[in-house]
Amino acid sequence: MDGLDKKRKEIDRIDNKIVELLEKRFDKVKKIIDNKRKNGVLVENLQREKEIKLKHKDAKLPKGFSDSFFDLLFKEAKKEGF
């Protein structure tokens, strides 16, 4: 089980980094939303969402994961703005 425990600890470290990066991303999203509101700009930008998803379409992830991940990420980010 030592090998399994070691792998799980590696996954835990990766998960911690993912959460840290998501926290930073949502902080930036909030600032962008605040800026857009001050300037009378629509919060939602479907073209930008499409560009982001296309940019990551070739990521080495399970089929369909990238689109689903970004759909969820955009959905949650928009909650900050509405």
mmCIF file with all atom_site columns, C-alpha atoms in Angstrom:
data_model
loop_
_atom_site.group_PDB
_atom_site.id
_atom_site.type_symbol
_atom_site.label_atom_id
_atom_site.label_alt_id
_atom_site.label_comp_id
_atom_site.label_asym_id
_atom_site.label_entity_id
_atom_site.label_seq_id
_atom_site.pdbx_PDB_ins_code
_atom_site.Cartn_x
_atom_site.Cartn_y
_atom_site.Cartn_z
_atom_site.occupancy
_atom_site.B_iso_or_equiv
_atom_site.pdbx_formal_charge
_atom_site.auth_seq_id
_atom_site.auth_comp_id
_atom_site.auth_asym_id
_atom_site.auth_atom_id
_atom_site.pdbx_PDB_model_num
ATOM 1  C CA . MET A 1 1  ? 0.000   0.000  0.000   1.00 0.00 ? 1  MET A CA 1
ATOM 2  C CA . ASP A 1 2  ? 2.991   2.329  0.294   1.00 0.00 ? 2  ASP A CA 1
ATOM 3  C CA . GLY A 1 3  ? 2.891   2.947  -3.458  1.00 0.00 ? 3  GLY A CA 1
ATOM 4  C CA . LEU A 1 4  ? -0.824  3.681  -3.295  1.00 0.00 ? 4  LEU A CA 1
ATOM 5  C CA . ASP A 1 5  ? -0.391  6.063  -0.361  1.00 0.00 ? 5  ASP A CA 1
ATOM 6  C CA . LYS A 1 6  ? 2.411   7.861  -2.192  1.00 0.00 ? 6  LYS A CA 1
ATOM 7  C CA . LYS A 1 7  ? 0.260   8.276  -5.311  1.00 0.00 ? 7  LYS A CA 1
ATOM 8  C CA . ARG A 1 8  ? -2.658  9.545  -3.217  1.00 0.00 ? 8  ARG A CA 1
ATOM 9  C CA . LYS A 1 9  ? -0.410  12.121 -1.542  1.00 0.00 ? 9  LYS A CA 1
ATOM 10 C CA . GLU A 1 10 ? 0.727   13.267 -4.994  1.00 0.00 ? 10 GLU A CA 1
ATOM 11 C CA . ILE A 1 11 ? -2.912  13.623 -6.051  1.00 0.00 ? 11 ILE A CA 1
ATOM 12 C CA . ASP A 1 12 ? -3.645  15.560 -2.852  1.00 0.00 ? 12 ASP A CA 1
ATOM 13 C CA . ARG A 1 13 ? -0.822  18.007 -3.673  1.00 0.00 ? 13 ARG A CA 1
ATOM 14 C CA . ILE A 1 14 ? -2.140  18.417 -7.212  1.00 0.00 ? 14 ILE A CA 1
ATOM 15 C CA . ASP A 1 15 ? -5.690  18.950 -5.907  1.00 0.00 ? 15 ASP A CA 1
ATOM 16 C CA . ASN A 1 16 ? -4.399  21.636 -3.535  1.00 0.00 ? 16 ASN A CA 1
ATOM 17 C CA . LYS A 1 17 ? -2.726  23.430 -6.447  1.00 0.00 ? 17 LYS A CA 1
ATOM 18 C CA . ILE A 1 18 ? -5.883  23.170 -8.562  1.00 0.00 ? 18 ILE A CA 1
ATOM 19 C CA . VAL A 1 19 ? -7.981  24.701 -5.774  1.00 0.00 ? 19 VAL A CA 1
ATOM 20 C CA . GLU A 1 20 ? -5.420  27.453 -5.227  1.00 0.00 ? 20 GLU A CA 1
ATOM 21 C CA . LEU A 1 21 ? -5.465  28.317 -8.937  1.00 0.00 ? 21 LEU A CA 1
ATOM 22 C CA . LEU A 1 22 ? -9.264  28.264 -9.045  1.00 0.00 ? 22 LEU A CA 1
ATOM 23 C CA . GLU A 1 23 ? -9.365  30.651 -6.074  1.00 0.00 ? 23 GLU A CA 1
ATOM 24 C CA . LYS A 1 24 ? -7.037  33.011 -7.940  1.00 0.00 ? 24 LYS A CA 1
ATOM 25 C CA . ARG A 1 25 ? -9.130  32.693 -11.105 1.00 0.00 ? 25 ARG A CA 1
ATOM 26 C CA . PHE A 1 26 ? -12.391 33.487 -9.319  1.00 0.00 ? 26 PHE A CA 1
ATOM 27 C CA . ASP A 1 27 ? -10.745 36.473 -7.632  1.00 0.00 ? 27 ASP A CA 1
ATOM 28 C CA . LYS A 1 28 ? -9.758  37.816 -11.067 1.00 0.00 ? 28 LYS A CA 1
ATOM 29 C CA . VAL A 1 29 ? -13.240 37.059 -12.422 1.00 0.00 ? 29 VAL A CA 1
ATOM 30 C CA . LYS A 1 30 ? -14.804 39.112 -9.628  1.00 0.00 ? 30 LYS A CA 1
ATOM 31 C CA . LYS A 1 31 ? -12.528 42.047 -10.432 1.00 0.00 ? 31 LYS A CA 1
ATOM 32 C CA . ILE A 1 32 ? -13.350 41.820 -14.138 1.00 0.00 ? 32 ILE A CA 1
ATOM 33 C CA . ILE A 1 33 ? -17.082 41.670 -13.396 1.00 0.00 ? 33 ILE A CA 1
ATOM 34 C CA . ASP A 1 34 ? -16.805 44.723 -11.142 1.00 0.00 ? 34 ASP A CA 1
ATOM 35 C CA . ASN A 1 35 ? -14.914 46.565 -13.884 1.00 0.00 ? 35 ASN A CA 1
ATOM 36 C CA . LYS A 1 36 ? -17.455 45.574 -16.532 1.00 0.00 ? 36 LYS A CA 1
ATOM 37 C CA . ARG A 1 37 ? -20.322 46.785 -14.353 1.00 0.00 ? 37 ARG A CA 1
ATOM 38 C CA . LYS A 1 38 ? -18.639 50.126 -13.735 1.00 0.00 ? 38 LYS A CA 1
ATOM 39 C CA . ASN A 1 39 ? -18.208 50.568 -17.475 1.00 0.00 ? 39 ASN A CA 1
ATOM 40 C CA . GLY A 1 40 ? -21.650 49.320 -18.499 1.00 0.00 ? 40 GLY A CA 1
ATOM 41 C CA . VAL A 1 41 ? -20.290 46.233 -20.289 1.00 0.00 ? 41 VAL A CA 1
ATOM 42 C CA . LEU A 1 42 ? -22.215 42.960 -20.399 1.00 0.00 ? 42 LEU A CA 1
ATOM 43 C CA . VAL A 1 43 ? -20.784 40.375 -18.018 1.00 0.00 ? 43 VAL A CA 1
ATOM 44 C CA . GLU A 1 44 ? -21.350 37.408 -20.321 1.00 0.00 ? 44 GLU A CA 1
ATOM 45 C CA . ASN A 1 45 ? -19.055 37.060 -23.333 1.00 0.00 ? 45 ASN A CA 1
ATOM 46 C CA . LEU A 1 46 ? -19.978 33.934 -25.267 1.00 0.00 ? 46 LEU A CA 1
ATOM 47 C CA . GLN A 1 47 ? -17.307 34.558 -27.906 1.00 0.00 ? 47 GLN A CA 1
ATOM 48 C CA . ARG A 1 48 ? -14.584 34.572 -25.239 1.00 0.00 ? 48 ARG A CA 1
ATOM 49 C CA . GLU A 1 49 ? -16.000 31.373 -23.736 1.00 0.00 ? 49 GLU A CA 1
ATOM 50 C CA . LYS A 1 50 ? -15.903 29.722 -27.160 1.00 0.00 ? 50 LYS A CA 1
ATOM 51 C CA . GLU A 1 51 ? -12.298 30.852 -27.695 1.00 0.00 ? 51 GLU A CA 1
ATOM 52 C CA . ILE A 1 52 ? -11.206 29.453 -24.341 1.00 0.00 ? 52 ILE A CA 1
ATOM 53 C CA . LYS A 1 53 ? -12.843 26.089 -25.023 1.00 0.00 ? 53 LYS A CA 1
ATOM 54 C CA . LEU A 1 54 ? -11.277 25.902 -28.489 1.00 0.00 ? 54 LEU A CA 1
ATOM 55 C CA . LYS A 1 55 ? -7.868  26.782 -27.068 1.00 0.00 ? 55 LYS A CA 1
ATOM 56 C CA . HIS A 1 56 ? -8.013  23.742 -24.776 1.00 0.00 ? 56 HIS A CA 1
ATOM 57 C CA . LYS A 1 57 ? -9.811  21.274 -27.048 1.00 0.00 ? 57 LYS A CA 1
ATOM 58 C CA . ASP A 1 58 ? -6.652  19.230 -27.620 1.00 0.00 ? 58 ASP A CA 1
ATOM 59 C CA . ALA A 1 59 ? -5.767  18.867 -23.950 1.00 0.00 ? 59 ALA A CA 1
ATOM 60 C CA . LYS A 1 60 ? -4.908  15.323 -22.930 1.00 0.00 ? 60 LYS A CA 1
ATOM 61 C CA . LEU A 1 61 ? -8.067  14.859 -20.878 1.00 0.00 ? 61 LEU A CA 1
ATOM 62 C CA . PRO A 1 62 ? -10.927 12.361 -21.037 1.00 0.00 ? 62 PRO A CA 1
ATOM 63 C CA . LYS A 1 63 ? -13.183 12.913 -24.039 1.00 0.00 ? 63 LYS A CA 1
ATOM 64 C CA . GLY A 1 64 ? -15.644 15.731 -23.419 1.00 0.00 ? 64 GLY A CA 1
ATOM 65 C CA . PHE A 1 65 ? -14.081 16.680 -20.098 1.00 0.00 ? 65 PHE A CA 1
ATOM 66 C CA . SER A 1 66 ? -12.593 19.968 -21.240 1.00 0.00 ? 66 SER A CA 1
ATOM 67 C CA . ASP A 1 67 ? -15.907 21.319 -22.564 1.00 0.00 ? 67 ASP A CA 1
ATOM 68 C CA . SER A 1 68 ? -17.789 20.133 -19.475 1.00 0.00 ? 68 SER A CA 1
ATOM 69 C CA . PHE A 1 69 ? -15.159 21.592 -17.170 1.00 0.00 ? 69 PHE A CA 1
ATOM 70 C CA . PHE A 1 70 ? -15.184 24.980 -18.839 1.00 0.00 ? 70 PHE A CA 1
ATOM 71 C CA . ASP A 1 71 ? -18.993 25.013 -19.040 1.00 0.00 ? 71 ASP A CA 1
ATOM 72 C CA . LEU A 1 72 ? -19.102 24.514 -15.270 1.00 0.00 ? 72 LEU A CA 1
ATOM 73 C CA . LEU A 1 73 ? -16.345 27.051 -14.687 1.00 0.00 ? 73 LEU A CA 1
ATOM 74 C CA . PHE A 1 74 ? -18.156 29.698 -16.762 1.00 0.00 ? 74 PHE A CA 1
ATOM 75 C CA . LYS A 1 75 ? -21.476 28.926 -15.071 1.00 0.00 ? 75 LYS A CA 1
ATOM 76 C CA . GLU A 1 76 ? -19.987 29.338 -11.606 1.00 0.00 ? 76 GLU A CA 1
ATOM 77 C CA . ALA A 1 77 ? -18.085 32.475 -12.606 1.00 0.00 ? 77 ALA A CA 1
ATOM 78 C CA . LYS A 1 78 ? -21.291 34.043 -13.913 1.00 0.00 ? 78 LYS A CA 1
ATOM 79 C CA . LYS A 1 79 ? -22.923 33.493 -10.534 1.00 0.00 ? 79 LYS A CA 1
ATOM 80 C CA . GLU A 1 80 ? -20.427 36.031 -9.232  1.00 0.00 ? 80 GLU A CA 1
ATOM 81 C CA . GLY A 1 81 ? -21.769 38.543 -11.703 1.00 0.00 ? 81 GLY A CA 1
ATOM 82 C CA . PHE A 1 82 ? -25.522 38.199 -11.375 1.00 0.00 ? 82 PHE A CA 1
#
